[in-house]
């Protein structure tokens, strides 16, 4: 037997390590009152846009907020918040989030990339370890809300988050009105049900179009699919965010929409969507 083989940890040692790691992770999460995962059935429905703007809207409502991006293959939060040049800082078992505004902190797996064009090549078990390390090591301090932006679908990343955070409040599921996205969102609902994760609500994004000329809403896709689906499945509906060209520009410029346009009807829609989140009951511990 080689020295390397004899040094391999036994199953018992591995179990012990995992237990210790879970205790550290739970300790990190304890000062955070509410933890929410944002999911979508497929990519491109505006999940990261929604995560960012909901997080900023919560912060504008006076809450202490952290935004965590665990999208290993396509982290878009750094670009949306103009933080592409940021890198991970900290030492030992402590990673420091970027404090973008007072009481608004951000951490992204994208901060690990030397170059935003770099691809992260990580397979299943590595994803699990990377995400758990983020959950265990990022020193958020006291927060009212941690919003976790996970990649589309029901793969390793959301699964790791749900299985690692013992007191996750629940999931927000983002969809668009088109039927194809709606059928994908069904999978997200099934995922939450199978894992006993409460669904805070379904949010229909790109719902109707705000005409850049007259500022009035126009229904270019069918609208209302998200609400119908939520009613059918007996889960709450958080509201509709219209398709708004200014959201694209804001995302590209790195200034969150609700910050750039605090008084617009679209910002009002974001604010209405956070209402049930602000009203989440306090935990008793
Ligand atoms: P996902 O995280 O689901 O992949 P993103 O949040 O990255 O999607 O959004 C994809 C693109 O759609 C981005 O260019 C973003 O600016 C744009 N987008 C998202 N929501 C809206 C909206 N309500 N109106 C207009 N553009 C939007």
Coordinates of C-alpha atoms and ligand atoms in Angstrom, one line a residue:
X1 CA 0.0 0.0 0.0
X2 CA 1.4 3.4 -0.9
X3 CA 1.8 6.2 1.6
X4 CA -0.8 8.2 -0.3
X5 CA -3.3 5.3 -0.1
X6 CA -2.7 4.9 3.6
X7 CA -3.3 8.6 4.2
X8 CA -6.7 8.5 2.6
X9 CA -9.4 9.3 5.2
X10 CA -11.7 6.5 6.3
X11 CA -15.4 6.7 5.9
X12 CA -15.7 7.6 9.5
X13 CA -13.2 10.4 9.3
X14 CA -15.0 11.7 6.2
X15 CA -18.3 11.7 8.1
X16 CA -16.7 13.5 11.0
X17 CA -15.3 16.1 8.6
X18 CA -18.7 16.6 7.0
X19 CA -20.4 16.9 10.4
X20 CA -17.8 19.6 11.5
X21 CA -18.2 21.4 8.2
X22 CA -22.0 21.4 8.6
X23 CA -21.7 22.9 12.1
X24 CA -19.4 25.7 10.7
X25 CA -21.9 26.3 7.9
X26 CA -24.9 26.5 10.2
X27 CA -22.9 28.9 12.5
X28 CA -22.2 31.2 9.5
X29 CA -25.9 31.2 8.6
X30 CA -27.2 31.8 12.1
X31 CA -26.9 35.6 12.1
X32 CA -28.9 35.8 8.9
X33 CA -32.6 36.1 9.6
X34 CA -34.0 34.9 6.2
X35 CA -32.4 32.9 3.4
X36 CA -34.1 32.7 0.1
X37 CA -33.1 30.9 -3.1
X38 CA -34.1 32.3 -6.5
X39 CA -34.7 29.6 -9.1
X40 CA -35.9 29.3 -12.7
X41 CA -36.8 26.4 -14.9
X42 CA -34.6 27.7 -17.7
X43 CA -32.0 30.3 -18.5
X44 CA -32.6 33.7 -19.8
X45 CA -35.9 34.3 -18.0
X46 CA -34.3 37.1 -16.0
X47 CA -33.6 35.2 -12.8
X48 CA -30.4 37.1 -12.0
X49 CA -32.0 40.4 -12.9
X50 CA -34.9 39.6 -10.5
X51 CA -32.5 38.5 -7.7
X52 CA -30.5 41.7 -8.0
X53 CA -33.4 44.0 -8.1
X54 CA -35.3 42.3 -5.4
X55 CA -32.2 42.4 -3.2
X56 CA -31.8 46.2 -3.9
X57 CA -35.5 46.8 -3.3
X58 CA -35.2 45.0 0.1
X59 CA -32.2 47.2 0.9
X60 CA -34.1 50.3 -0.2
X61 CA -36.8 49.1 2.3
X62 CA -34.2 49.5 5.1
X63 CA -33.2 45.8 5.3
X64 CA -29.6 44.5 5.6
X65 CA -29.2 42.3 2.6
X66 CA -26.6 39.9 1.1
X67 CA -26.7 38.7 -2.5
X68 CA -24.9 35.4 -3.2
X69 CA -24.4 34.2 -6.7
X70 CA -23.8 30.5 -6.9
X71 CA -24.0 30.2 -10.7
X72 CA -20.7 28.4 -11.3
X73 CA -20.9 28.4 -15.1
X74 CA -22.5 31.8 -15.8
X75 CA -22.2 34.2 -12.9
X76 CA -23.9 37.4 -14.1
X77 CA -24.2 39.3 -10.8
X78 CA -20.7 40.9 -11.0
X79 CA -21.6 42.4 -14.4
X80 CA -25.0 43.5 -13.3
X81 CA -23.5 45.4 -10.3
X82 CA -20.4 46.6 -12.1
X83 CA -18.2 44.4 -9.9
X84 CA -16.3 42.5 -12.6
X85 CA -12.9 43.6 -11.4
X86 CA -13.5 42.4 -7.9
X87 CA -11.7 39.3 -6.6
X88 CA -12.1 37.2 -3.5
X89 CA -10.5 38.6 -0.4
X90 CA -10.1 37.2 3.1
X91 CA -7.9 34.7 4.8
X92 CA -8.1 31.1 6.1
X93 CA -11.7 30.0 6.5
X94 CA -13.1 33.5 6.0
X95 CA -14.1 35.1 2.7
X96 CA -15.2 38.7 2.7
X97 CA -18.2 39.8 0.7
X98 CA -18.0 43.1 -1.2
X99 CA -19.9 45.9 0.6
X100 CA -21.4 47.6 -2.4
X101 CA -23.7 50.0 -0.4
X102 CA -24.3 50.4 3.3
X103 CA -25.9 47.2 4.5
X104 CA -25.7 45.6 1.0
X105 CA -23.1 42.9 0.5
X106 CA -22.4 40.8 -2.5
X107 CA -20.5 37.6 -3.1
X108 CA -20.2 35.8 -6.4
X109 CA -18.4 32.7 -7.6
X110 CA -17.5 35.0 -10.5
X111 CA -15.0 36.8 -8.2
X112 CA -13.0 33.6 -8.4
X113 CA -12.4 34.1 -12.1
X114 CA -9.3 35.9 -13.2
X115 CA -11.1 37.0 -16.3
X116 CA -14.9 37.2 -16.8
X117 CA -14.5 35.4 -20.1
X118 CA -12.9 32.4 -18.3
X119 CA -15.0 29.3 -18.1
X120 CA -15.2 27.5 -14.8
X121 CA -14.9 23.8 -15.5
X122 CA -16.3 22.0 -12.5
X123 CA -18.1 18.7 -12.3
X124 CA -20.8 17.5 -9.8
X125 CA -18.8 16.8 -6.6
X126 CA -16.6 19.8 -7.1
X127 CA -19.7 22.0 -7.5
X128 CA -21.0 20.7 -4.2
X129 CA -17.7 21.4 -2.4
X130 CA -17.3 24.9 -4.0
X131 CA -20.8 26.0 -3.0
X132 CA -20.5 24.5 0.5
X133 CA -17.3 26.4 0.9
X134 CA -19.0 29.6 0.0
X135 CA -21.9 28.9 2.3
X136 CA -19.5 28.0 5.1
X137 CA -16.8 30.6 4.7
X138 CA -18.4 33.9 3.5
X139 CA -18.5 36.2 6.5
X140 CA -21.8 38.0 6.0
X141 CA -22.2 39.0 9.6
X142 CA -25.8 40.0 10.7
X143 CA -28.2 40.2 7.8
X144 CA -32.0 40.4 7.5
X145 CA -32.0 38.7 4.1
X146 CA -29.6 36.5 2.1
X147 CA -30.8 36.2 -1.5
X148 CA -29.2 33.3 -3.3
X149 CA -29.1 33.4 -7.1
X150 CA -28.8 29.8 -8.4
X151 CA -28.3 28.7 -12.0
X152 CA -31.4 27.7 -14.0
X153 CA -32.8 24.2 -13.6
X154 CA -32.8 21.7 -10.7
X155 CA -29.1 20.5 -10.8
X156 CA -26.3 20.3 -8.3
X157 CA -26.2 24.0 -7.4
X158 CA -29.8 24.5 -6.1
X159 CA -29.7 21.0 -4.6
X160 CA -26.5 21.8 -2.6
X161 CA -27.9 25.1 -1.4
X162 CA -31.2 23.4 -0.3
X163 CA -29.5 20.5 1.4
X164 CA -26.8 22.6 3.1
X165 CA -28.9 25.5 4.6
X166 CA -31.1 23.9 7.2
X167 CA -33.4 26.8 7.7
X168 CA -33.8 28.1 4.2
X169 CA -37.1 30.1 4.2
X170 CA -38.0 29.0 0.7
X171 CA -37.7 29.6 -3.1
X172 CA -38.8 32.3 -5.4
X173 CA -39.4 30.8 -8.9
X174 CA -39.0 33.2 -11.9
X175 CA -40.7 32.4 -15.1
X176 CA -41.8 34.2 -18.3
X177 CA -45.3 34.1 -19.8
X178 CA -44.4 31.9 -22.7
X179 CA -45.7 28.3 -22.3
X180 CA -42.3 26.7 -22.9
X181 CA -40.9 28.4 -19.8
X182 CA -44.0 27.6 -17.9
X183 CA -43.6 23.9 -18.4
X184 CA -40.0 24.1 -17.2
X185 CA -41.1 26.0 -14.1
X186 CA -43.2 22.9 -13.2
X187 CA -40.0 21.1 -12.7
X188 CA -38.8 23.7 -10.2
X189 CA -42.1 23.4 -8.3
X190 CA -41.7 19.6 -8.2
X191 CA -38.1 20.0 -7.0
X192 CA -39.2 22.2 -4.1
X193 CA -42.0 19.9 -3.2
X194 CA -39.8 16.8 -3.2
X195 CA -37.3 18.6 -0.9
X196 CA -40.0 20.0 1.4
X197 CA -38.8 23.5 0.5
X198 CA -41.6 26.1 0.8
X199 CA -42.3 28.2 -2.3
X200 CA -42.5 31.8 -1.4
X201 CA -44.0 32.6 -4.8
X202 CA -43.8 32.5 -8.5
X203 CA -42.8 35.8 -10.3
X204 CA -43.7 36.3 -13.9
X205 CA -40.9 38.4 -15.6
X206 CA -41.0 39.9 -19.1
X207 CA -44.8 40.1 -18.7
X208 CA -46.1 42.7 -21.2
X209 CA -43.9 45.3 -22.7
X210 CA -43.4 48.9 -21.6
X211 CA -43.5 51.0 -24.9
X212 CA -40.4 53.2 -24.9
X213 CA -42.4 55.9 -26.7
X214 CA -45.5 56.2 -24.7
X215 CA -44.4 54.4 -21.5
X216 CA -47.6 52.3 -21.6
X217 CA -47.7 48.5 -21.2
X218 CA -48.3 46.4 -24.4
X219 CA -48.9 42.6 -24.2
X220 CA -46.6 41.2 -26.9
X221 CA -46.5 37.7 -25.4
X222 CA -49.4 36.1 -23.7
X223 CA -49.4 37.3 -20.1
X224 CA -50.8 35.6 -17.0
X225 CA -49.3 32.1 -17.4
X226 CA -47.3 32.5 -14.2
X227 CA -50.5 33.4 -12.2
X228 CA -52.5 30.6 -13.8
X229 CA -49.7 28.1 -13.0
X230 CA -49.4 29.4 -9.4
X231 CA -53.1 29.1 -8.9
X232 CA -53.2 25.6 -10.4
X233 CA -50.3 24.4 -8.1
X234 CA -51.7 26.2 -5.1
X235 CA -48.5 28.3 -4.6
X236 CA -48.4 32.1 -4.0
X237 CA -48.1 34.5 -7.0
X238 CA -45.7 37.4 -6.4
X239 CA -46.6 39.5 -9.4
X240 CA -45.5 40.5 -12.9
X241 CA -42.5 42.5 -14.0
X242 CA -42.9 44.0 -17.5
X243 CA -40.4 43.7 -20.3
X244 CA -38.6 47.0 -20.1
X245 CA -35.7 48.1 -22.3
X246 CA -34.3 50.1 -19.4
X247 CA -33.8 46.9 -17.5
X248 CA -31.5 45.6 -20.3
X249 CA -29.5 48.9 -20.3
X250 CA -29.3 48.9 -16.5
X251 CA -28.0 45.3 -16.4
X252 CA -25.4 46.1 -19.1
X253 CA -24.3 49.3 -17.3
X254 CA -24.0 47.7 -14.0
X255 CA -26.6 49.9 -12.2
X256 CA -29.5 48.0 -10.8
X257 CA -32.8 49.1 -12.4
X258 CA -34.7 49.9 -9.2
X259 CA -31.8 52.1 -8.1
X260 CA -31.6 53.9 -11.5
X261 CA -35.4 54.4 -11.8
X262 CA -36.8 54.5 -8.3
X263 CA -40.2 56.0 -9.3
X264 CA -41.1 54.0 -12.4
X265 CA -44.0 51.6 -12.7
X266 CA -41.6 48.7 -13.2
X267 CA -39.8 49.5 -9.9
X268 CA -43.3 49.6 -8.3
X269 CA -43.8 46.1 -9.6
X270 CA -40.5 45.0 -8.0
X271 CA -41.5 46.6 -4.7
X272 CA -44.9 44.9 -4.8
X273 CA -43.2 41.6 -5.4
X274 CA -41.0 42.0 -2.3
X275 CA -44.0 42.6 0.0
X276 CA -44.6 39.0 0.9
X277 CA -40.9 38.6 1.5
X278 CA -40.7 41.5 3.9
X279 CA -43.6 39.9 5.7
X280 CA -42.0 36.6 6.2
X281 CA -42.4 35.6 9.8
X282 CA -39.4 36.0 12.2
X283 CA -37.9 32.7 13.3
X284 CA -38.3 31.9 16.9
X285 CA -34.7 30.9 17.7
Ligands
LIG1 P1 -31.2 34.5 -16.2 O1 -30.5 34.8 -14.9 O2 -32.5 33.9 -16.1 O3 -30.3 33.8 -17.2 P2 -30.8 37.4 -16.8 O4 -31.2 38.0 -15.5 O5 -29.3 37.2 -17.0 O6 -31.4 35.9 -17.0 O7 -31.5 38.2 -17.9 C1 -31.3 37.8 -19.3 C2 -31.4 39.1 -20.1 O8 -32.7 39.5 -20.1 C3 -30.5 40.2 -19.7 O9 -30.0 40.9 -20.7 C4 -31.5 41.1 -18.9 O10 -31.1 42.5 -18.9 C5 -32.8 40.9 -19.6 N1 -34.0 41.1 -18.8 C6 -34.3 40.4 -17.7 N2 -35.5 40.8 -17.2 C7 -35.9 41.8 -18.1 C8 -37.1 42.6 -18.2 N3 -38.1 42.5 -17.3 N4 -37.2 43.5 -19.2 C9 -36.2 43.5 -20.2 N5 -35.1 42.8 -20.1 C10 -34.9 41.9 -19.1

